[in-house]
Coordinates of C-alpha atoms and ligand atoms in Angstrom, one line a residue:
M1 CA 0.0 0.0 0.0
P2 CA 1.3 3.5 -0.8
H3 CA 2.5 5.5 2.2
D4 CA 2.4 9.2 2.7
P5 CA 6.0 10.2 3.6
A6 CA 5.1 13.0 6.0
P7 CA 6.3 12.3 9.6
D8 CA 2.8 13.3 10.7
S9 CA 0.0 14.6 8.6
S10 CA -2.3 15.9 11.3
L11 CA -1.7 19.6 10.6
S12 CA -2.1 19.0 6.8
L13 CA -5.4 17.4 7.6
L14 CA -6.6 20.4 9.6
R15 CA -5.2 22.8 6.9
E16 CA -6.6 20.9 3.9
G17 CA -9.9 19.8 5.5
Y18 CA -12.2 17.7 3.3
S19 CA -9.6 17.7 0.4
F20 CA -6.8 16.1 2.5
L21 CA -7.8 12.5 1.8
P22 CA -9.2 12.7 -1.8
R23 CA -6.0 14.6 -2.9
R24 CA -3.9 11.7 -1.6
F25 CA -6.1 9.0 -3.1
E26 CA -5.5 10.8 -6.4
R27 CA -1.8 11.3 -5.8
Y28 CA -1.2 7.6 -5.1
Q29 CA -3.8 6.4 -7.6
S30 CA -5.1 4.1 -4.9
D31 CA -8.2 3.9 -2.7
I32 CA -6.1 3.0 0.2
F33 CA -2.9 4.5 1.7
G34 CA -1.0 4.6 4.9
A35 CA -0.1 7.7 6.8
R36 CA 0.9 8.9 10.2
L37 CA -2.0 10.8 11.7
L38 CA -2.5 12.1 15.2
G39 CA 0.8 10.6 16.2
R40 CA -0.4 7.1 15.2
Q41 CA 0.0 4.8 12.3
A42 CA -3.2 5.0 10.1
I43 CA -4.7 3.5 7.1
C44 CA -7.0 5.7 5.0
M45 CA -9.6 4.3 2.7
R46 CA -12.6 5.2 0.5
G47 CA -15.3 3.6 -1.5
A48 CA -18.1 1.0 -1.0
D49 CA -15.8 -2.0 -0.4
A50 CA -13.9 -0.1 2.1
G51 CA -17.1 1.0 3.8
H52 CA -18.3 -2.6 3.9
L53 CA -15.0 -3.6 5.5
F54 CA -15.1 -0.7 8.0
Y55 CA -18.4 -1.8 9.4
D56 CA -17.3 -5.3 10.1
T57 CA -17.2 -5.3 13.9
T58 CA -15.2 -8.5 14.1
R59 CA -12.3 -6.6 12.5
F60 CA -12.6 -3.1 14.0
E61 CA -13.4 -1.6 17.3
R62 CA -14.2 2.0 18.3
S63 CA -12.7 2.0 21.8
G64 CA -9.6 4.3 21.7
A65 CA -10.3 5.3 18.1
V66 CA -11.8 8.8 18.6
P67 CA -9.2 11.5 19.3
G68 CA -9.4 13.6 22.4
F69 CA -10.2 16.8 20.5
V70 CA -13.3 15.2 19.1
L71 CA -14.4 13.7 22.5
K72 CA -14.0 17.1 24.1
T73 CA -16.1 18.9 21.6
V74 CA -18.6 17.1 19.5
F75 CA -18.9 13.5 21.0
G76 CA -18.3 13.8 24.8
E77 CA -16.4 11.2 26.9
G78 CA -18.0 7.9 27.8
G79 CA -20.7 8.0 25.1
V80 CA -22.0 5.3 22.8
Q81 CA -19.6 6.2 20.0
G82 CA -16.6 4.7 21.8
L83 CA -18.3 1.4 23.0
D84 CA -17.9 -2.0 21.4
D85 CA -19.7 -5.4 21.3
A86 CA -22.4 -6.2 23.9
A87 CA -21.8 -2.9 25.8
H88 CA -22.3 -1.0 22.6
R89 CA -25.4 -2.9 21.5
H90 CA -27.0 -2.5 24.9
R91 CA -26.4 1.3 25.0
K92 CA -27.4 1.7 21.4
A93 CA -30.7 -0.1 22.0
M94 CA -31.5 2.8 24.4
F95 CA -31.1 5.3 21.5
M96 CA -33.0 3.1 19.0
A97 CA -35.9 2.7 21.5
V98 CA -36.4 6.5 21.5
M99 CA -36.4 6.6 17.6
T100 CA -39.8 5.0 17.0
P101 CA -41.8 6.3 14.0
E102 CA -44.3 7.9 16.5
S103 CA -41.5 9.7 18.3
I104 CA -39.9 10.9 15.1
D105 CA -43.3 12.2 13.9
D106 CA -43.7 13.9 17.3
L107 CA -40.4 15.7 17.0
V108 CA -41.0 16.7 13.4
A109 CA -44.5 18.1 14.4
R110 CA -42.9 20.1 17.3
T111 CA -40.3 21.5 14.9
T112 CA -42.9 22.4 12.3
S113 CA -45.1 24.3 14.8
L114 CA -42.2 26.2 16.3
W115 CA -40.9 27.1 12.8
R116 CA -44.4 28.4 11.9
A117 CA -44.6 30.3 15.1
A118 CA -41.3 32.0 14.5
L119 CA -42.3 33.1 11.0
P120 CA -44.1 36.4 12.1
K121 CA -41.0 37.3 14.1
W122 CA -38.8 36.7 11.0
E123 CA -41.3 38.6 8.9
S124 CA -41.1 41.7 11.1
R125 CA -37.3 41.8 11.0
G126 CA -35.4 43.2 8.1
R127 CA -33.0 40.2 7.9
M128 CA -32.5 36.9 9.6
V129 CA -29.6 34.4 9.6
L130 CA -31.2 31.1 8.7
F131 CA -28.6 28.8 10.3
D132 CA -28.9 30.6 13.7
E133 CA -32.6 30.7 13.7
A134 CA -32.9 27.1 12.6
A135 CA -30.6 26.1 15.5
Q136 CA -32.8 27.8 18.0
V137 CA -36.0 26.2 16.6
L138 CA -34.4 22.8 16.6
C139 CA -32.9 23.3 20.1
Q140 CA -36.3 24.2 21.6
A141 CA -38.1 21.4 19.7
G142 CA -35.4 18.8 20.7
C143 CA -35.4 19.8 24.3
D144 CA -39.2 19.8 24.5
W145 CA -39.3 16.4 22.8
A146 CA -36.6 15.0 25.2
G147 CA -38.5 16.3 28.2
V148 CA -35.8 18.8 29.1
A149 CA -37.2 22.2 30.2
L150 CA -35.7 25.0 28.1
P151 CA -37.0 28.5 29.1
A152 CA -37.3 30.8 26.0
G153 CA -34.8 33.1 27.5
D154 CA -32.1 30.4 27.5
R155 CA -32.8 29.1 24.0
R156 CA -30.3 31.2 22.2
R157 CA -27.3 30.4 24.5
R158 CA -28.1 26.7 24.7
A159 CA -28.4 26.5 20.9
E160 CA -25.1 28.4 20.5
D161 CA -23.3 26.1 22.9
L162 CA -24.5 23.0 21.1
I163 CA -23.6 24.4 17.7
A164 CA -20.2 25.4 19.0
A165 CA -19.6 21.9 20.3
V166 CA -20.1 20.5 16.8
D167 CA -18.3 23.4 15.1
G168 CA -15.2 23.1 17.2
F169 CA -14.0 19.6 16.3
G170 CA -12.0 20.4 13.2
A171 CA -10.4 23.7 14.3
L172 CA -7.4 25.0 16.1
G173 CA -7.6 28.1 18.3
W174 CA -10.7 30.0 19.3
R175 CA -13.3 27.9 17.5
H176 CA -12.0 24.8 19.1
W177 CA -11.9 26.3 22.6
R178 CA -15.4 27.7 22.1
G179 CA -16.5 24.2 21.3
R180 CA -15.0 22.8 24.5
L181 CA -16.7 25.4 26.5
G182 CA -20.0 24.7 24.8
R183 CA -19.7 21.0 25.6
R184 CA -18.7 21.7 29.2
R185 CA -21.6 24.1 29.8
S186 CA -24.1 21.8 28.1
E187 CA -22.9 18.7 30.1
A188 CA -23.1 20.6 33.4
W189 CA -26.6 21.8 32.6
L190 CA -27.9 18.3 31.8
E191 CA -26.0 16.6 34.7
D192 CA -28.0 18.8 37.0
V193 CA -31.2 17.9 35.1
V194 CA -30.5 14.2 35.4
A195 CA -29.7 14.6 39.1
D196 CA -33.0 16.4 39.7
V197 CA -35.0 13.7 37.9
R198 CA -33.3 10.9 39.8
A199 CA -33.9 12.6 43.1
G200 CA -37.6 13.2 42.3
R201 CA -37.2 16.9 42.3
L202 CA -38.2 17.0 38.6
E203 CA -41.1 15.1 37.0
T204 CA -40.7 13.8 33.5
P205 CA -43.0 11.4 31.6
D206 CA -41.5 7.9 31.4
D207 CA -41.6 7.9 27.6
R208 CA -39.3 10.9 27.2
A209 CA -35.6 10.6 26.4
L210 CA -34.7 12.4 29.7
H211 CA -36.5 9.7 31.7
I212 CA -35.2 6.8 29.6
V213 CA -31.6 8.0 29.8
A214 CA -31.7 9.0 33.5
F215 CA -33.0 5.5 34.5
H216 CA -31.2 3.5 31.9
R217 CA -29.4 0.5 33.4
D218 CA -26.2 -0.1 31.5
H219 CA -24.7 -3.4 30.4
D220 CA -23.4 -3.9 33.9
G221 CA -26.8 -3.3 35.5
E222 CA -25.8 0.0 37.0
L223 CA -27.3 3.5 36.3
L224 CA -25.1 5.6 34.1
S225 CA -23.0 8.2 35.9
E226 CA -24.6 11.6 35.9
R227 CA -21.9 12.8 33.5
T228 CA -22.4 9.9 31.1
A229 CA -26.2 10.3 31.2
A230 CA -25.7 14.0 30.3
V231 CA -23.3 13.0 27.4
E232 CA -26.0 10.5 26.1
L233 CA -28.8 13.0 26.4
L234 CA -26.7 15.4 24.5
N235 CA -26.2 12.7 21.9
M236 CA -29.9 13.0 21.2
V237 CA -30.3 16.8 21.4
R238 CA -27.0 18.0 20.0
P239 CA -27.1 16.2 16.6
F240 CA -30.7 17.3 16.2
V241 CA -29.6 20.9 16.5
A242 CA -26.8 20.1 14.0
V243 CA -29.5 19.4 11.4
S244 CA -29.2 23.2 11.0
W245 CA -26.2 22.5 8.8
F246 CA -28.4 20.5 6.4
I247 CA -31.1 23.1 6.6
A248 CA -28.6 25.8 5.5
F249 CA -27.4 23.5 2.8
M250 CA -30.9 22.9 1.5
A251 CA -31.5 26.7 1.3
L252 CA -28.2 27.0 -0.6
A253 CA -29.2 24.2 -3.0
M254 CA -32.6 25.9 -3.5
H255 CA -30.9 29.2 -4.2
D256 CA -28.5 27.7 -6.7
H257 CA -31.2 25.5 -8.3
P258 CA -34.4 27.5 -8.3
G259 CA -36.0 24.8 -10.5
W260 CA -35.6 22.4 -7.6
K261 CA -37.2 24.9 -5.3
A262 CA -40.3 25.0 -7.6
R263 CA -40.3 21.2 -7.9
L264 CA -40.3 20.8 -4.1
R265 CA -43.2 23.2 -3.8
T266 CA -45.4 21.1 -6.1
G267 CA -43.7 17.8 -6.2
D268 CA -44.3 14.6 -4.3
D269 CA -42.5 12.7 -1.5
A270 CA -40.2 11.0 -4.0
D271 CA -38.9 14.4 -5.2
A272 CA -38.3 15.5 -1.6
D273 CA -36.4 12.3 -0.8
M274 CA -34.2 12.6 -3.8
F275 CA -33.4 16.3 -2.9
V276 CA -32.7 15.4 0.7
H277 CA -30.3 12.6 -0.2
E278 CA -28.5 14.7 -2.8
V279 CA -28.0 17.4 -0.2
R280 CA -26.6 14.8 2.2
R281 CA -24.3 13.6 -0.5
F282 CA -23.2 16.8 -2.2
Y283 CA -22.5 19.1 0.8
P284 CA -19.6 18.4 3.1
F285 CA -20.5 17.7 6.7
A286 CA -19.2 14.6 8.5
P287 CA -15.7 14.3 6.9
M288 CA -14.5 10.9 7.9
L289 CA -15.0 8.1 10.4
G290 CA -12.4 6.3 12.5
A291 CA -11.9 2.8 14.1
R292 CA -9.1 0.6 15.3
V293 CA -7.9 -2.8 14.0
R294 CA -8.7 -5.5 16.5
E295 CA -6.4 -8.2 15.3
D296 CA -4.0 -8.5 12.4
F297 CA -5.6 -9.4 9.1
D298 CA -5.2 -9.1 5.3
W299 CA -7.7 -7.6 2.9
N300 CA -7.3 -7.2 -0.8
G301 CA -3.6 -7.8 -0.5
H302 CA -3.2 -5.1 2.2
H303 CA -2.0 -5.9 5.8
F304 CA -4.0 -4.4 8.7
Q305 CA -2.0 -4.5 11.9
R306 CA -3.6 -4.7 15.3
G307 CA -4.1 -1.2 16.9
T308 CA -3.8 0.7 13.6
L309 CA -6.2 3.6 13.2
V310 CA -8.4 3.2 10.1
I311 CA -10.0 6.2 8.6
L312 CA -13.0 6.0 6.2
D313 CA -13.3 9.0 3.9
V314 CA -17.0 10.0 3.9
F315 CA -16.8 13.1 1.7
G316 CA -14.3 11.5 -0.7
T317 CA -16.6 8.4 -1.1
H318 CA -19.5 10.8 -2.0
R319 CA -17.3 12.7 -4.5
D320 CA -15.8 9.6 -6.3
G321 CA -16.7 9.9 -10.0
R322 CA -16.6 6.1 -10.5
M323 CA -19.6 5.7 -8.2
W324 CA -21.2 9.1 -8.7
P325 CA -21.0 10.5 -12.3
S326 CA -20.3 14.2 -12.3
P327 CA -19.9 14.1 -8.5
G328 CA -19.4 17.9 -8.3
E329 CA -22.8 18.6 -9.7
F330 CA -26.0 18.8 -7.7
V331 CA -28.3 16.3 -9.4
P332 CA -31.0 14.9 -7.1
D333 CA -32.4 12.7 -9.9
R334 CA -29.4 10.5 -9.5
F335 CA -31.3 9.0 -6.6
R336 CA -34.3 8.1 -8.7
D337 CA -33.4 4.4 -9.1
R338 CA -30.6 4.2 -6.6
D339 CA -30.6 2.4 -3.3
P340 CA -29.6 5.0 -0.7
E341 CA -28.6 2.2 1.7
G342 CA -25.4 1.1 0.0
F343 CA -21.9 1.6 1.4
D344 CA -21.3 4.2 -1.4
F345 CA -23.6 6.6 0.5
I346 CA -22.6 7.0 4.1
P347 CA -23.5 10.6 5.2
Q348 CA -24.6 9.2 8.6
G349 CA -22.5 6.0 8.5
G350 CA -23.4 2.6 7.0
G351 CA -24.6 -0.9 7.9
D352 CA -27.2 -1.8 10.6
P353 CA -27.7 0.9 13.2
D354 CA -28.9 -1.6 15.8
L355 CA -25.7 -3.7 15.5
G356 CA -23.1 -1.1 14.5
H357 CA -22.3 2.5 14.9
R358 CA -24.5 3.9 12.1
C359 CA -26.3 7.0 13.1
A360 CA -29.3 6.5 15.4
G361 CA -31.0 9.6 14.1
E362 CA -30.9 9.1 10.4
H363 CA -34.6 8.6 9.8
L364 CA -35.3 11.6 12.1
T365 CA -32.8 13.7 10.1
I366 CA -34.4 12.8 6.8
A367 CA -38.0 13.3 8.1
T368 CA -37.0 16.8 9.5
M369 CA -35.2 17.8 6.3
R370 CA -38.1 16.7 4.2
K371 CA -40.5 18.8 6.2
I372 CA -38.3 21.9 6.3
A373 CA -37.6 21.6 2.6
R374 CA -41.4 21.8 2.1
I375 CA -41.8 24.8 4.4
L376 CA -38.9 26.7 2.8
S377 CA -40.3 26.1 -0.7
A378 CA -44.1 26.2 -0.1
E379 CA -44.9 28.0 3.2
M380 CA -42.6 31.0 3.1
T381 CA -41.0 33.3 0.6
Y382 CA -37.8 35.2 1.1
Q383 CA -35.0 36.9 -0.7
V384 CA -31.3 36.0 -0.5
P385 CA -29.3 39.3 -0.5
D386 CA -25.8 39.6 -1.7
Q387 CA -23.5 37.7 0.7
D388 CA -20.6 35.3 0.8
L389 CA -22.2 31.9 0.2
R390 CA -19.0 30.1 -0.8
L391 CA -18.3 26.9 1.2
S392 CA -14.6 26.4 1.9
L393 CA -13.6 22.7 1.9
R394 CA -10.8 23.7 4.2
R395 CA -13.2 24.5 7.1
M396 CA -14.4 21.4 9.0
P397 CA -17.3 21.3 9.4
A398 CA -18.0 23.4 6.2
K399 CA -20.4 26.3 6.9
P400 CA -21.4 29.2 4.7
P401 CA -19.7 32.3 6.2
S402 CA -22.9 34.3 6.3
G403 CA -25.0 31.5 7.9
I404 CA -27.4 32.3 4.9
E405 CA -28.9 35.7 5.5
L406 CA -32.5 36.0 4.3
E407 CA -34.6 39.1 3.9
H408 CA -38.2 40.0 3.2
V409 CA -39.4 36.8 4.8
R410 CA -43.1 36.3 4.2
Q411 CA -45.4 33.5 5.4
T412 CA -47.4 32.4 2.4
R413 CA -50.1 30.4 4.2
Ligands
HEM501 C1 -23.7 8.6 14.8 C2 -24.1 11.7 11.2 C3 -28.1 13.5 13.1 C4 -27.6 10.5 16.9 C5 -23.5 9.3 13.7 C6 -22.4 9.0 12.8 C7 -22.5 9.9 11.8 C8 -23.6 10.7 12.0 C9 -21.5 10.1 10.6 C10 -21.2 8.1 13.0 C11 -21.4 6.7 12.3 C12 -20.3 5.8 12.7 O1 -19.5 6.1 13.6 O2 -20.1 4.7 12.1 C13 -25.1 12.5 11.5 C14 -25.5 13.7 10.7 C15 -26.7 14.1 11.2 C16 -27.0 13.3 12.4 C17 -24.8 14.2 9.5 C18 -27.5 15.3 10.8 C19 -27.0 16.5 11.0 C20 -28.4 12.7 14.2 C21 -29.6 12.9 15.1 C22 -29.4 12.0 16.1 C23 -28.2 11.4 16.0 C24 -30.7 13.8 14.7 C25 -30.3 11.8 17.3 C26 -31.3 12.6 17.7 C27 -26.5 9.7 16.7 C28 -25.9 8.8 17.6 C29 -24.8 8.3 17.0 C30 -24.6 8.9 15.7 C31 -26.5 8.5 19.0 C32 -23.8 7.3 17.6 C33 -24.2 5.9 17.1 C34 -23.2 4.8 17.6 O3 -22.1 5.1 17.9 O4 -23.6 3.6 17.7 N1 -24.2 10.3 13.2 N2 -26.0 12.3 12.5 N3 -27.6 11.8 14.8 N4 -25.7 9.8 15.5 FE1 -26.0 11.0 14.0

């Protein structure tokens, strides 16, 4: 396997962002290469076969795979992302139990009514920043749904902390430290909430995420520590708030492809699904996934040594022209006859979410995006004033610098 000669490529990864891996796959004319990353030996791979391999839990484990700067910002320590085997499946079942179709419908309905309720406020303002407003709506809806009280006066700062925790993983300096602070404050808040629920000082219905997490018995039969319970509760609310990224990307796609905006207004569910999938493929969000080799093995003539960090390129897999013709073009119709479940399409991971680490909230994400796409296209009008809408691939996670400013917002029904 080709090997990147740099003594350690971590800084190049941070500098080059989403382009770091694809550039090297091209340079080495190979879908797999070795490198030193984060002070460790790593194997980087892309593509459907690599994805299939990556989700083989007999070959890879997650424990020890996630670097500290990700744990201290977006993931949190002690959460489901770093568990393996029976302990993982047991904890994951707690998440999957919360994601029933009824529960997803409930959260989408809460989001819809809060969005509609916010429209008069947005109408009365000259301008609004879509990303920021979406984050506040999602934060309120997510907390209400989870059973966590969020007074309206706290909504903005809580949403900002959760967004900062996600935004901080791929940065050095201020953005990273802001992310750590956002995580610390969010965990402290929810630790108190969990303690109050356990002590009976706070009532919460037993079908709410707060109750389920607070009284969850882990694999060993014990309650989660307050800190871990807070981390897991955040693993439900934080990624829901992060759907703001996809909402901003949908607005960007509608701006660049007005024909699609019109089609969403009048089209059917199949059109909306194709649009949502293409947004999740085309726009850069989760850049890569990491795991560790459990025991030595060989695959396609390559040796994987125990303990090696293995990185799967999410963005590069979605932009590989062999699987996705004209990958740099936004073409939702490519999903018309295509199975979105394959390992060539992994915006929220791949495989079986009950058994592996695939995202617990993928159906929820899709349902929310579908609804907001409909609202943006059919229930409101707005203008997009001149602003910097360019997405830099060097910034992880990618984010339009303006946050998508809208003006002359009008509710149309
Ligand atoms: C895991 C993406 C929304 C809950 C993941 C993974 C990705 C991902 C890439 C890791 C897969 C892996 O490690 O193999 C996204 C994106 C979202 C999103 C792009 C939309 C912005 C959500 C939502 C929830 C959620 C709305 C819940 C409310 C989780 C959980 C995990 C996870 C709990 C950990 C699963 C595990 O380790 O077993 N997500 N996600 N995500 N996601 Fe999401």
